Coordinates of C-alpha atoms in Angstrom, one line a residue:
M1 CA 163.5 128.5 159.5
R2 CA 163.4 124.9 158.8
K3 CA 161.9 123.2 155.4
A4 CA 158.6 121.1 156.2
R5 CA 158.2 118.3 154.5
I6 CA 155.6 118.8 151.8
Q7 CA 152.4 117.8 153.2
M8 CA 148.8 117.6 151.5
L9 CA 145.5 117.7 153.3
R10 CA 141.8 118.4 152.4
L11 CA 140.7 121.5 153.9
P12 CA 136.6 123.0 153.6
I13 CA 136.3 126.5 152.6
A14 CA 133.6 129.3 153.2
T15 CA 131.5 127.8 150.3
G16 CA 130.8 125.0 152.0
E17 CA 133.3 123.1 149.8
I18 CA 136.4 120.8 150.2
E19 CA 140.3 121.6 148.5
N20 CA 143.5 119.9 148.6
Y21 CA 145.6 121.9 150.3
K22 CA 149.5 121.6 150.5
L23 CA 151.9 123.3 153.2
V24 CA 154.1 125.7 151.7
G25 CA 155.9 127.6 154.9
L26 CA 159.1 127.5 156.1
P27 CA 158.6 127.6 159.9
L28 CA 160.0 129.3 162.0
I29 CA 161.7 128.2 165.2
P30 CA 161.1 129.9 168.8
R31 CA 164.3 131.2 170.6
T32 CA 165.7 133.7 172.8
P33 CA 166.5 137.2 170.9
A34 CA 170.2 137.6 171.0
S35 CA 169.9 141.2 171.7
P36 CA 167.5 143.6 173.3
F37 CA 164.2 145.2 171.7
N38 CA 163.6 148.6 171.4
R39 CA 160.1 148.4 172.0
T40 CA 158.2 147.0 175.1
A41 CA 156.3 143.7 173.9
F42 CA 153.6 142.4 176.1
A43 CA 151.6 138.9 175.2
A44 CA 148.0 139.1 176.9
A45 CA 148.2 135.5 177.1
H46 CA 145.5 132.7 177.3
V47 CA 144.0 130.0 179.5
V48 CA 143.3 126.6 178.9
A49 CA 140.7 124.3 181.2
S50 CA 141.2 121.1 182.3
P51 CA 139.3 118.4 179.9
L52 CA 138.9 115.8 182.1
L53 CA 137.3 117.5 185.6
E54 CA 133.7 117.2 185.9
V55 CA 132.7 121.2 185.9
D56 CA 129.3 122.9 185.0
P57 CA 130.2 124.8 182.0
W58 CA 127.7 127.2 182.2
Q59 CA 129.2 128.8 185.7
P60 CA 132.1 131.2 185.8
G61 CA 135.9 130.0 186.6
G62 CA 135.8 126.8 185.4
A63 CA 139.1 124.2 186.3
I64 CA 142.4 125.7 184.7
D65 CA 144.8 123.3 183.4
W66 CA 147.7 124.5 185.4
D67 CA 150.5 122.9 184.1
E68 CA 149.6 123.9 180.3
T69 CA 148.2 127.2 181.1
L70 CA 151.7 128.2 182.8
K71 CA 153.6 126.1 180.6
Y72 CA 153.0 128.5 177.8
R73 CA 154.0 131.6 179.8
H74 CA 157.8 130.0 179.8
Y75 CA 157.4 129.9 176.1
L76 CA 156.6 133.5 175.7
W77 CA 159.2 134.6 178.6
D78 CA 161.8 132.3 176.7
Q79 CA 161.1 134.4 173.6
G80 CA 162.0 137.8 175.1
L81 CA 158.0 138.5 175.5
H82 CA 156.7 140.1 178.5
V83 CA 153.3 138.7 179.7
A84 CA 149.4 140.4 180.4
E85 CA 148.0 138.4 182.7
A86 CA 144.4 137.8 183.4
M87 CA 143.4 140.0 180.7
D88 CA 140.5 139.6 178.1
T89 CA 142.5 137.1 176.3
A90 CA 142.4 135.3 179.4
Q91 CA 138.8 134.9 179.2
R92 CA 138.3 137.6 182.1
G93 CA 134.9 138.5 181.7
M94 CA 134.1 135.6 179.4
G95 CA 134.2 132.7 182.0
L96 CA 137.1 133.5 184.0
D97 CA 136.5 134.9 187.4
W98 CA 138.1 136.8 190.1
K99 CA 138.8 133.9 192.3
T100 CA 140.3 132.3 189.8
A101 CA 142.0 135.1 188.2
K102 CA 143.5 135.8 191.7
D103 CA 145.3 132.5 191.7
L104 CA 146.5 133.0 188.2
I105 CA 148.1 136.2 188.7
E106 CA 149.9 135.0 192.1
R107 CA 151.3 131.5 190.2
T108 CA 152.3 133.6 187.0
V109 CA 153.9 136.3 188.9
G110 CA 155.6 133.8 191.1
E111 CA 157.2 131.9 188.1
A112 CA 158.2 135.0 186.9
K113 CA 160.3 135.5 189.7
H114 CA 162.3 132.4 189.0
H115 CA 162.4 133.0 184.8
P116 CA 166.6 134.0 184.0
L117 CA 165.1 136.7 181.8
K118 CA 163.5 138.7 184.7
P119 CA 160.1 139.1 182.6
R120 CA 157.7 141.6 183.5
V121 CA 154.1 140.9 184.4
V122 CA 151.2 143.4 184.5
C123 CA 147.9 142.1 185.6
G124 CA 144.4 143.0 184.6
A125 CA 142.7 144.8 188.1
G126 CA 138.9 145.3 187.5
T127 CA 135.5 145.1 189.4
D128 CA 134.5 141.5 188.6
Q129 CA 134.3 140.0 192.1
F130 CA 130.7 141.7 191.9
R131 CA 128.1 141.9 188.8
A132 CA 128.0 145.2 187.6
D133 CA 124.4 145.6 188.8
E134 CA 125.9 145.2 192.4
L135 CA 127.8 148.1 192.4
K136 CA 125.8 151.0 193.2
N137 CA 127.8 153.8 193.2
E138 CA 131.3 155.4 192.6
S139 CA 132.7 154.7 196.4
Q140 CA 131.8 151.1 195.9
V141 CA 133.7 150.7 192.3
I142 CA 136.8 152.5 193.8
D143 CA 136.8 149.5 196.7
A144 CA 136.4 146.8 194.5
Y145 CA 139.1 147.7 192.0
T146 CA 141.1 148.8 195.5
E147 CA 140.6 145.0 196.3
Q148 CA 142.0 143.9 193.2
M149 CA 144.8 146.2 193.0
E150 CA 145.9 145.5 196.5
T151 CA 146.0 141.6 195.7
I152 CA 148.4 142.4 192.4
E153 CA 150.3 144.6 194.3
K154 CA 150.9 142.5 197.2
V155 CA 152.4 139.7 194.9
G156 CA 154.9 142.0 192.9
G157 CA 152.5 142.5 189.8
Q158 CA 151.9 145.7 187.8
C159 CA 148.4 147.0 187.8
V160 CA 146.3 147.3 184.3
I161 CA 143.2 149.1 185.1
L162 CA 140.6 147.3 183.2
A163 CA 137.4 148.7 181.4
S164 CA 134.8 148.0 184.2
R165 CA 131.3 146.8 183.2
A166 CA 130.3 148.3 186.5
M167 CA 131.3 152.0 185.5
M168 CA 128.8 151.8 182.5
V169 CA 126.2 151.0 185.4
I170 CA 126.8 154.2 187.8
S171 CA 128.3 156.4 185.4
K172 CA 126.8 160.1 185.3
G173 CA 129.2 160.7 182.5
P174 CA 132.6 161.8 182.1
E175 CA 133.0 163.2 185.3
S176 CA 132.3 159.6 187.0
F177 CA 135.2 158.4 185.0
L178 CA 137.5 160.7 186.1
R179 CA 136.6 160.8 189.9
V180 CA 137.2 157.3 190.0
Y181 CA 140.3 156.9 187.9
N182 CA 142.1 159.8 189.5
R183 CA 141.4 158.0 192.5
L184 CA 142.6 154.4 191.6
I185 CA 145.7 155.7 189.9
E186 CA 146.4 158.3 193.2
Q187 CA 146.4 155.4 195.4
A188 CA 148.3 152.7 193.4
A189 CA 151.7 151.8 194.9
A190 CA 153.5 152.0 191.1
P191 CA 152.8 153.3 188.2
V192 CA 149.7 151.9 186.3
I193 CA 148.5 150.9 182.6
L194 CA 145.1 152.2 181.7
H195 CA 143.2 150.0 179.4
W196 CA 140.6 151.4 176.7
L197 CA 138.8 148.5 175.4
G198 CA 136.8 148.9 172.5
D199 CA 133.1 147.7 172.4
M200 CA 134.0 145.3 169.2
F201 CA 136.0 143.1 172.2
D202 CA 133.1 143.6 174.6
P203 CA 129.9 145.3 173.6
A204 CA 128.6 146.2 177.2
L205 CA 131.6 148.8 177.0
K206 CA 130.4 150.9 174.1
G207 CA 130.5 154.7 175.4
Y208 CA 133.1 154.0 178.1
W209 CA 134.8 157.2 179.3
G210 CA 130.7 158.6 179.4
T211 CA 130.9 159.5 175.7
N212 CA 130.4 157.9 172.2
S213 CA 132.7 160.1 170.4
L214 CA 136.3 159.0 170.3
D215 CA 137.5 162.2 169.9
D216 CA 135.7 163.6 173.0
A217 CA 136.9 160.0 174.8
A218 CA 140.3 160.7 173.7
D219 CA 140.2 164.3 175.3
I220 CA 139.1 162.4 178.8
V221 CA 142.1 160.1 178.5
L222 CA 144.6 162.9 178.1
A223 CA 143.4 165.0 180.9
L224 CA 143.5 162.3 183.3
I225 CA 147.2 161.0 182.3
E226 CA 148.2 164.6 182.1
A227 CA 146.6 165.4 185.7
N228 CA 148.8 161.8 187.1
S229 CA 151.4 161.6 184.7
S230 CA 153.8 160.5 187.1
K231 CA 151.6 157.6 188.0
V232 CA 150.9 156.5 184.7
D233 CA 153.5 153.9 182.9
G234 CA 151.7 154.1 179.8
V235 CA 147.7 153.4 178.2
K236 CA 146.6 150.1 176.2
I237 CA 144.3 151.2 173.3
S238 CA 142.6 148.5 171.6
L239 CA 139.9 150.3 169.3
L240 CA 141.3 148.7 165.7
D241 CA 141.5 152.1 164.5
K242 CA 144.7 153.1 163.3
K243 CA 144.3 156.7 162.8
H244 CA 142.8 157.2 166.1
E245 CA 145.8 155.8 167.8
E246 CA 148.4 157.7 165.7
K247 CA 146.8 160.9 166.3
F248 CA 146.0 160.0 170.2
R249 CA 150.0 159.0 170.2
V250 CA 151.2 162.6 168.9
R251 CA 149.4 164.2 172.0
L252 CA 150.3 161.8 174.5
S253 CA 153.1 163.1 176.9
K254 CA 156.9 161.6 176.0
N255 CA 157.0 159.3 179.3
V256 CA 153.7 157.7 179.0
K257 CA 153.6 154.7 176.9
L258 CA 151.1 153.9 174.4
Y259 CA 150.7 150.3 174.1
T260 CA 148.9 149.4 171.1
G261 CA 145.9 146.4 171.6
D262 CA 145.4 147.0 167.8
D263 CA 145.5 143.5 166.4
F264 CA 144.9 144.9 163.0
N265 CA 147.5 147.3 162.3
Y266 CA 150.2 146.4 165.0
T267 CA 153.0 146.3 162.3
D268 CA 152.6 149.8 161.3
L269 CA 151.7 151.1 164.6
I270 CA 154.9 149.5 166.5
E271 CA 157.2 150.3 164.0
G272 CA 155.8 154.1 163.8
N273 CA 157.1 157.3 161.5
G274 CA 160.5 157.8 162.7
T275 CA 159.1 160.2 165.6
N276 CA 156.2 158.6 167.0
Y277 CA 155.5 154.6 167.9
S278 CA 153.9 152.6 169.8
D279 CA 154.9 149.9 172.4
A280 CA 152.5 146.6 172.3
L281 CA 150.3 144.8 174.7
L282 CA 148.4 142.3 172.8
G283 CA 146.6 139.1 172.4
I284 CA 148.0 138.2 169.1
F285 CA 151.5 138.0 170.0
T286 CA 150.7 134.9 172.2
A287 CA 149.7 133.2 169.2
I288 CA 152.9 134.7 166.9
A289 CA 155.5 134.9 169.2
P290 CA 158.2 132.9 166.8
A291 CA 157.7 136.0 164.8
V292 CA 157.2 138.7 167.1
S293 CA 160.7 138.1 168.8
P294 CA 163.2 138.3 165.7
A295 CA 160.9 140.6 163.9
L296 CA 161.4 143.2 167.2
E297 CA 165.0 142.2 167.3
A298 CA 165.6 143.1 163.9
L299 CA 163.8 146.8 164.6
A300 CA 166.0 147.2 167.1
K301 CA 168.9 146.8 165.2
G302 CA 167.2 149.4 162.3
E303 CA 166.7 146.4 160.0
N304 CA 163.0 147.7 159.3
E305 CA 162.7 145.8 155.7
K306 CA 163.5 142.7 157.8
Y307 CA 161.1 143.8 160.6
R308 CA 158.1 144.1 158.2
D309 CA 159.2 140.9 156.1
I310 CA 159.1 138.8 159.0
L311 CA 156.2 140.3 160.8
E312 CA 153.6 141.8 158.0
P313 CA 152.7 138.1 156.8
T314 CA 150.9 137.4 160.1
V315 CA 148.8 140.5 159.8
P316 CA 146.5 137.8 157.7
L317 CA 146.3 135.5 160.3
S318 CA 145.3 138.1 163.2
R319 CA 142.8 139.6 161.0
E320 CA 141.0 136.4 160.6
I321 CA 141.5 135.0 164.4
F322 CA 140.2 138.7 165.3
K323 CA 137.1 138.7 162.9
K324 CA 133.9 139.5 163.8
P325 CA 132.5 138.6 166.8
T326 CA 135.8 139.7 167.8
Q327 CA 135.5 138.9 171.2
Y328 CA 135.6 135.1 170.8
Y329 CA 139.1 135.6 169.2
K330 CA 140.3 133.9 172.5
A331 CA 139.4 130.3 170.4
G332 CA 141.7 131.1 167.7
I333 CA 144.9 131.8 169.5
T334 CA 144.2 128.5 171.8
F335 CA 143.7 126.7 168.5
L336 CA 147.1 127.6 167.2
A337 CA 148.8 127.0 170.8
W338 CA 147.2 123.5 170.4
L339 CA 148.1 122.9 166.3
N340 CA 151.7 123.8 167.1
G341 CA 152.1 121.0 170.2
L342 CA 152.6 123.5 172.8
Q343 CA 149.6 122.2 174.9
T344 CA 148.4 119.0 174.6
H345 CA 144.3 120.1 174.3
F346 CA 142.4 122.3 173.0
S347 CA 140.0 122.9 175.6
M348 CA 138.9 126.2 177.1
I349 CA 136.3 127.6 179.8
G350 CA 133.3 127.4 179.2
G351 CA 133.6 125.0 175.8
M352 CA 134.5 128.4 174.1
Q353 CA 136.3 126.5 171.3
S354 CA 132.8 125.9 170.1
S355 CA 132.3 129.7 169.7
R356 CA 133.9 129.6 166.0
E357 CA 133.4 127.2 162.9
I358 CA 135.1 124.5 161.6
T359 CA 135.9 126.6 158.2
H360 CA 137.7 129.2 160.6
Y361 CA 140.0 126.9 162.1
A362 CA 141.0 125.8 158.6
E363 CA 141.5 128.9 157.3
I364 CA 143.9 129.4 160.7
F365 CA 145.7 126.7 159.8
R366 CA 146.5 128.0 156.2
L367 CA 147.2 131.1 157.5
A368 CA 149.6 130.2 160.0
D369 CA 151.3 128.3 157.6
N370 CA 151.4 131.1 155.2
S371 CA 153.3 133.2 157.7
N372 CA 155.7 130.6 158.5
L373 CA 153.8 129.6 162.1
L374 CA 152.9 126.0 161.7
I375 CA 156.3 125.3 164.0
E376 CA 155.8 121.8 164.2
P377 CA 154.2 120.7 160.9
D378 CA 153.8 117.1 161.5
T379 CA 152.0 117.8 164.4
A380 CA 149.9 120.5 163.2
V381 CA 149.0 118.3 160.3
S382 CA 148.0 115.4 162.4
R383 CA 146.2 117.6 165.0
M384 CA 144.2 119.6 162.1
K385 CA 143.0 116.3 160.6
A386 CA 142.2 114.4 164.0
L387 CA 139.6 118.0 164.4
L388 CA 138.3 117.4 160.6
S389 CA 137.6 114.0 161.5
V390 CA 135.0 115.3 164.0
Y391 CA 133.5 117.4 161.6
G392 CA 133.1 114.3 159.2
I393 CA 135.9 115.6 156.8
E394 CA 137.9 112.4 156.1
Q395 CA 141.5 112.5 154.7

């Protein structure tokens, strides 16, 4: 850590008032781990849009700033993390269309092949080259998934079978999900990761797996995995429900990983209970990588107290970034990357940077400082002041 210079700035609070805030953090320095992790850790990476090109903000796709977007993947890889590409963190289903996602996947997988740490890249395969209402039956949904899976495998990526809104349209209950997913897993060239995304991340997915009961849904997913255990690498669960994940984890086959997607309870779930633990595929890891890397290094050495000392302070920050409406969490992740000087601008597809209020961004600033994640304090203060001035908060 390096000690920040004492800095003061005026920040808004939820009541509408302004407070004087003094930085207190000891910034973590991003670094390559000196020893391997004993947990598999994927960071679901975000994208930034070009701020200079004229595009229709209401049309999907946008214009990606490729230099800034790919540079951030290298930043994650340099710290020993793998990357989950073209997932919901990259605004999949909220601005990033399949055509642009395909380009993103090809570029990221290509870059990873030349990185000295040889990181893994898993990529989201869905059905979003079509509108959900354009797919009328199971066969058409399977064909749409297959097109994307084959594209990913062709360039050397590993498939994450994303939850599809189209399944919610054509499903006739759990049997539809089992038929479709069994077919997809069977025809995959390599083991896949299943993606169980809760409706807090996408309200259109309420009742996924053909039931509104989490316990019944767990039975369906476990039956699916049991029938295909040699072709399933793992399952990512994003339900923000620690007890449910722990119950599910105990029932899971030992050769299948549970990748936690719980951005509220990841510290406990990754540490585990001595018998069972979760690996990770998390959007928040994209924002807190300088804490994740040394924490996982400590955990692998059996230094559990050090692991918690580093990672636990990041949880309030994550809970703020992922507050309701949860699906707009991408804005907080992108904001923090810009705040820390890791990207030159804060421009998102569809102008999603406007989806959160200035008090939210001010609270991210405070919590990032308190968890030692303002890694470039001078830059962070300068940029925060510039953003505040847009809202009439002069320093």
